């Protein structure tokens, strides 16, 4: 078991696990988006259905570049540096928590809706990044959601997810208060 643990420690010391996982998931998502059938959209037309491509292509390219740079840096190190036990990275847990928070935010769109999930995400993100002023937390979360909401709904006429059940009713009520409909 010690041989396996030592190999695992050596692989994680490269710093490639996270970028490689993000690159793999991004490639799979890009493949799904590129092969999914979009109903009612002419071939080659841009619209709300094409924004994932615009986001995923640079993400895949960036992660591939990062993996390449980290692999080159790992290969260039001396063997004595590679074989020494890697120091525990205190930021690794925070990075994983940040990734989980972002993933929950994206997953919350369908159930909670854009408006409420964005307010909750911004509030949790500010707390996660150790921002502690309660008045500023609320103002940044609410205004940082309402301003893009106006831009997307009123200016771009982009339909955003409203949520399901009670969340949809709350979102529609808030839209009425904000004069978005």
mmCIF file of C-alpha atoms in Angstrom:
data_model
loop_
_atom_site.group_PDB
_atom_site.id
_atom_site.type_symbol
_atom_site.label_atom_id
_atom_site.label_comp_id
_atom_site.label_asym_id
_atom_site.label_seq_id
_atom_site.Cartn_x
_atom_site.Cartn_y
_atom_site.Cartn_z
ATOM 1 C CA UNK A 1 0.000 0.000 0.000
ATOM 2 C CA UNK A 2 2.894 2.372 0.670
ATOM 3 C CA UNK A 3 4.027 2.077 -2.945
ATOM 4 C CA UNK A 4 0.557 3.007 -4.159
ATOM 5 C CA UNK A 5 0.303 5.862 -1.669
ATOM 6 C CA UNK A 6 3.712 7.169 -2.749
ATOM 7 C CA UNK A 7 2.719 7.036 -6.443
ATOM 8 C CA UNK A 8 -0.567 8.766 -5.679
ATOM 9 C CA UNK A 9 1.290 11.469 -3.742
ATOM 10 C CA UNK A 10 3.665 11.912 -6.684
ATOM 11 C CA UNK A 11 0.780 12.296 -9.138
ATOM 12 C CA UNK A 12 -1.045 14.792 -6.931
ATOM 13 C CA UNK A 13 2.190 16.745 -6.477
ATOM 14 C CA UNK A 14 2.120 17.612 -10.184
ATOM 15 C CA UNK A 15 -0.915 19.817 -9.681
ATOM 16 C CA UNK A 16 -2.522 18.174 -12.722
ATOM 17 C CA UNK A 17 -5.479 16.436 -11.080
ATOM 18 C CA UNK A 18 -7.741 19.481 -10.829
ATOM 19 C CA UNK A 19 -6.999 21.015 -14.246
ATOM 20 C CA UNK A 20 -7.194 17.604 -15.927
ATOM 21 C CA UNK A 21 -10.566 16.875 -14.302
ATOM 22 C CA UNK A 22 -11.931 20.297 -15.294
ATOM 23 C CA UNK A 23 -10.598 19.849 -18.840
ATOM 24 C CA UNK A 24 -12.164 16.375 -19.116
ATOM 25 C CA UNK A 25 -15.555 17.538 -17.823
ATOM 26 C CA UNK A 26 -15.396 20.590 -20.112
ATOM 27 C CA UNK A 27 -14.608 18.442 -23.157
ATOM 28 C CA UNK A 28 -17.530 16.138 -22.327
ATOM 29 C CA UNK A 29 -19.860 19.126 -21.854
ATOM 30 C CA UNK A 30 -18.570 20.689 -25.088
ATOM 31 C CA UNK A 31 -19.201 17.422 -26.936
ATOM 32 C CA UNK A 32 -22.734 17.253 -25.514
ATOM 33 C CA UNK A 33 -23.497 20.884 -26.415
ATOM 34 C CA UNK A 34 -22.052 20.505 -29.913
ATOM 35 C CA UNK A 35 -24.012 17.345 -30.665
ATOM 36 C CA UNK A 36 -27.322 18.278 -28.996
ATOM 37 C CA UNK A 37 -30.219 19.025 -31.301
ATOM 38 C CA UNK A 38 -31.568 22.557 -30.944
ATOM 39 C CA UNK A 39 -35.173 22.768 -32.053
ATOM 40 C CA UNK A 40 -36.257 25.672 -34.213
ATOM 41 C CA UNK A 41 -32.817 27.196 -34.648
ATOM 42 C CA UNK A 42 -31.421 27.462 -38.180
ATOM 43 C CA UNK A 43 -28.012 25.931 -38.844
ATOM 44 C CA UNK A 44 -25.189 28.373 -38.057
ATOM 45 C CA UNK A 45 -27.391 30.920 -36.251
ATOM 46 C CA UNK A 46 -26.230 32.400 -32.949
ATOM 47 C CA UNK A 47 -28.520 32.832 -30.001
ATOM 48 C CA UNK A 48 -29.042 31.744 -26.387
ATOM 49 C CA UNK A 49 -28.342 28.142 -27.424
ATOM 50 C CA UNK A 50 -24.787 28.994 -28.480
ATOM 51 C CA UNK A 51 -23.422 30.653 -25.327
ATOM 52 C CA UNK A 52 -22.167 27.353 -23.840
ATOM 53 C CA UNK A 53 -19.899 26.935 -26.862
ATOM 54 C CA UNK A 54 -18.478 30.404 -26.335
ATOM 55 C CA UNK A 55 -17.784 29.587 -22.679
ATOM 56 C CA UNK A 56 -16.553 26.018 -23.046
ATOM 57 C CA UNK A 57 -14.112 26.435 -25.930
ATOM 58 C CA UNK A 58 -11.852 28.916 -24.048
ATOM 59 C CA UNK A 59 -12.195 26.830 -20.880
ATOM 60 C CA UNK A 60 -11.013 23.675 -22.656
ATOM 61 C CA UNK A 61 -8.152 25.558 -24.335
ATOM 62 C CA UNK A 62 -7.099 27.177 -21.047
ATOM 63 C CA UNK A 63 -7.167 23.920 -19.106
ATOM 64 C CA UNK A 64 -5.197 22.153 -21.846
ATOM 65 C CA UNK A 65 -2.572 24.906 -21.698
ATOM 66 C CA UNK A 66 -2.445 24.732 -17.894
ATOM 67 C CA UNK A 67 -2.047 20.923 -17.978
ATOM 68 C CA UNK A 68 0.743 21.268 -20.543
ATOM 69 C CA UNK A 69 2.594 23.892 -18.474
ATOM 70 C CA UNK A 70 2.284 21.901 -15.248
ATOM 71 C CA UNK A 71 3.433 18.698 -16.957
ATOM 72 C CA UNK A 72 6.485 20.480 -18.385
ATOM 73 C CA UNK A 73 7.287 21.952 -14.957
ATOM 74 C CA UNK A 74 6.944 18.551 -13.300
ATOM 75 C CA UNK A 75 9.139 16.826 -15.876
ATOM 76 C CA UNK A 76 11.799 19.542 -15.560
ATOM 77 C CA UNK A 77 12.138 19.023 -11.778
ATOM 78 C CA UNK A 78 14.992 16.975 -10.371
ATOM 79 C CA UNK A 79 14.200 13.412 -9.238
ATOM 80 C CA UNK A 80 14.965 14.255 -5.597
ATOM 81 C CA UNK A 81 12.268 16.949 -5.672
ATOM 82 C CA UNK A 82 9.738 14.568 -7.226
ATOM 83 C CA UNK A 83 10.300 11.746 -4.769
ATOM 84 C CA UNK A 84 10.021 13.845 -1.622
ATOM 85 C CA UNK A 85 6.595 13.760 0.022
ATOM 86 C CA UNK A 86 4.494 16.655 -1.183
ATOM 87 C CA UNK A 87 3.620 19.234 1.410
ATOM 88 C CA UNK A 88 -0.074 19.366 2.116
ATOM 89 C CA UNK A 89 -1.649 22.216 0.194
ATOM 90 C CA UNK A 90 -3.805 24.158 2.676
ATOM 91 C CA UNK A 91 -5.645 25.828 -0.193
ATOM 92 C CA UNK A 92 -6.736 22.580 -1.843
ATOM 93 C CA UNK A 93 -9.742 22.164 0.426
ATOM 94 C CA UNK A 94 -10.858 25.747 -0.231
ATOM 95 C CA UNK A 95 -10.491 25.241 -3.977
ATOM 96 C CA UNK A 96 -12.620 22.098 -3.831
ATOM 97 C CA UNK A 97 -15.232 23.925 -1.758
ATOM 98 C CA UNK A 98 -15.237 26.779 -4.283
ATOM 99 C CA UNK A 99 -15.734 24.338 -7.155
ATOM 100 C CA UNK A 100 -18.581 22.659 -5.252
ATOM 101 C CA UNK A 101 -20.201 26.038 -4.564
ATOM 102 C CA UNK A 102 -20.024 26.998 -8.242
ATOM 103 C CA UNK A 103 -21.421 23.601 -9.277
ATOM 104 C CA UNK A 104 -24.318 23.961 -6.824
ATOM 105 C CA UNK A 105 -24.992 27.432 -8.211
ATOM 106 C CA UNK A 106 -25.229 26.071 -11.735
ATOM 107 C CA UNK A 107 -27.413 23.183 -10.610
ATOM 108 C CA UNK A 108 -29.671 25.559 -8.688
ATOM 109 C CA UNK A 109 -30.752 27.382 -11.848
ATOM 110 C CA UNK A 110 -33.334 24.774 -12.806
ATOM 111 C CA UNK A 111 -34.839 24.315 -9.343
ATOM 112 C CA UNK A 112 -34.490 27.718 -7.659
ATOM 113 C CA UNK A 113 -34.211 29.946 -10.742
ATOM 114 C CA UNK A 114 -31.650 32.508 -11.850
ATOM 115 C CA UNK A 115 -32.682 35.330 -9.526
ATOM 116 C CA UNK A 116 -32.730 33.488 -6.219
ATOM 117 C CA UNK A 117 -29.819 31.164 -6.960
ATOM 118 C CA UNK A 118 -27.635 34.114 -7.974
ATOM 119 C CA UNK A 119 -28.473 36.089 -4.834
ATOM 120 C CA UNK A 120 -27.759 33.052 -2.642
ATOM 121 C CA UNK A 121 -24.571 32.222 -4.565
ATOM 122 C CA UNK A 122 -23.197 35.756 -4.318
ATOM 123 C CA UNK A 123 -23.974 35.892 -0.602
ATOM 124 C CA UNK A 124 -22.290 32.525 0.045
ATOM 125 C CA UNK A 125 -19.349 33.402 -2.209
ATOM 126 C CA UNK A 126 -18.694 36.633 -0.318
ATOM 127 C CA UNK A 127 -18.853 34.784 3.003
ATOM 128 C CA UNK A 128 -16.592 32.062 1.559
ATOM 129 C CA UNK A 129 -14.029 34.690 0.540
ATOM 130 C CA UNK A 130 -14.135 36.050 4.112
ATOM 131 C CA UNK A 131 -16.064 39.235 3.404
ATOM 132 C CA UNK A 132 -17.858 39.918 6.683
ATOM 133 C CA UNK A 133 -19.688 43.275 6.576
ATOM 134 C CA UNK A 134 -23.392 42.235 6.724
ATOM 135 C CA UNK A 135 -24.788 45.375 5.086
ATOM 136 C CA UNK A 136 -22.324 45.144 2.220
ATOM 137 C CA UNK A 137 -22.987 41.414 1.845
ATOM 138 C CA UNK A 138 -26.687 42.010 1.300
ATOM 139 C CA UNK A 139 -26.221 45.065 -0.931
ATOM 140 C CA UNK A 140 -23.619 43.416 -3.144
ATOM 141 C CA UNK A 141 -25.642 40.211 -3.431
ATOM 142 C CA UNK A 142 -28.937 41.910 -4.240
ATOM 143 C CA UNK A 143 -27.646 44.729 -6.463
ATOM 144 C CA UNK A 144 -25.108 42.434 -8.111
ATOM 145 C CA UNK A 145 -28.018 40.228 -9.156
ATOM 146 C CA UNK A 146 -30.646 42.828 -10.034
ATOM 147 C CA UNK A 147 -28.426 44.880 -12.349
ATOM 148 C CA UNK A 148 -27.508 41.919 -14.618
ATOM 149 C CA UNK A 149 -31.117 40.762 -14.357
ATOM 150 C CA UNK A 150 -32.325 44.034 -15.878
ATOM 151 C CA UNK A 151 -29.696 43.764 -18.580
ATOM 152 C CA UNK A 152 -30.608 40.188 -19.476
ATOM 153 C CA UNK A 153 -34.403 40.414 -19.177
ATOM 154 C CA UNK A 154 -35.214 44.007 -20.171
ATOM 155 C CA UNK A 155 -32.448 44.771 -22.668
ATOM 156 C CA UNK A 156 -31.534 41.390 -24.178
ATOM 157 C CA UNK A 157 -35.011 39.802 -23.778
ATOM 158 C CA UNK A 158 -33.324 36.619 -22.619
ATOM 159 C CA UNK A 159 -35.640 34.185 -20.854
ATOM 160 C CA UNK A 160 -33.992 33.128 -17.616
ATOM 161 C CA UNK A 161 -34.967 30.110 -15.512
ATOM 162 C CA UNK A 162 -37.536 31.075 -12.895
ATOM 163 C CA UNK A 163 -37.444 27.952 -10.767
ATOM 164 C CA UNK A 164 -40.060 25.395 -9.823
ATOM 165 C CA UNK A 165 -43.141 25.681 -7.610
ATOM 166 C CA UNK A 166 -42.789 28.171 -4.776
ATOM 167 C CA UNK A 167 -39.517 29.481 -6.207
ATOM 168 C CA UNK A 168 -41.189 30.252 -9.529
ATOM 169 C CA UNK A 169 -44.000 32.120 -7.779
ATOM 170 C CA UNK A 170 -41.483 34.106 -5.703
ATOM 171 C CA UNK A 171 -39.434 34.933 -8.795
ATOM 172 C CA UNK A 172 -42.500 36.111 -10.716
ATOM 173 C CA UNK A 173 -43.556 38.281 -7.765
ATOM 174 C CA UNK A 174 -40.090 39.843 -7.559
ATOM 175 C CA UNK A 175 -40.144 40.415 -11.344
ATOM 176 C CA UNK A 176 -43.432 42.297 -10.906
ATOM 177 C CA UNK A 177 -41.989 44.407 -8.095
ATOM 178 C CA UNK A 178 -38.981 45.230 -10.258
ATOM 179 C CA UNK A 179 -41.251 46.010 -13.256
ATOM 180 C CA UNK A 180 -39.573 43.392 -15.418
ATOM 181 C CA UNK A 181 -42.963 42.206 -16.716
#
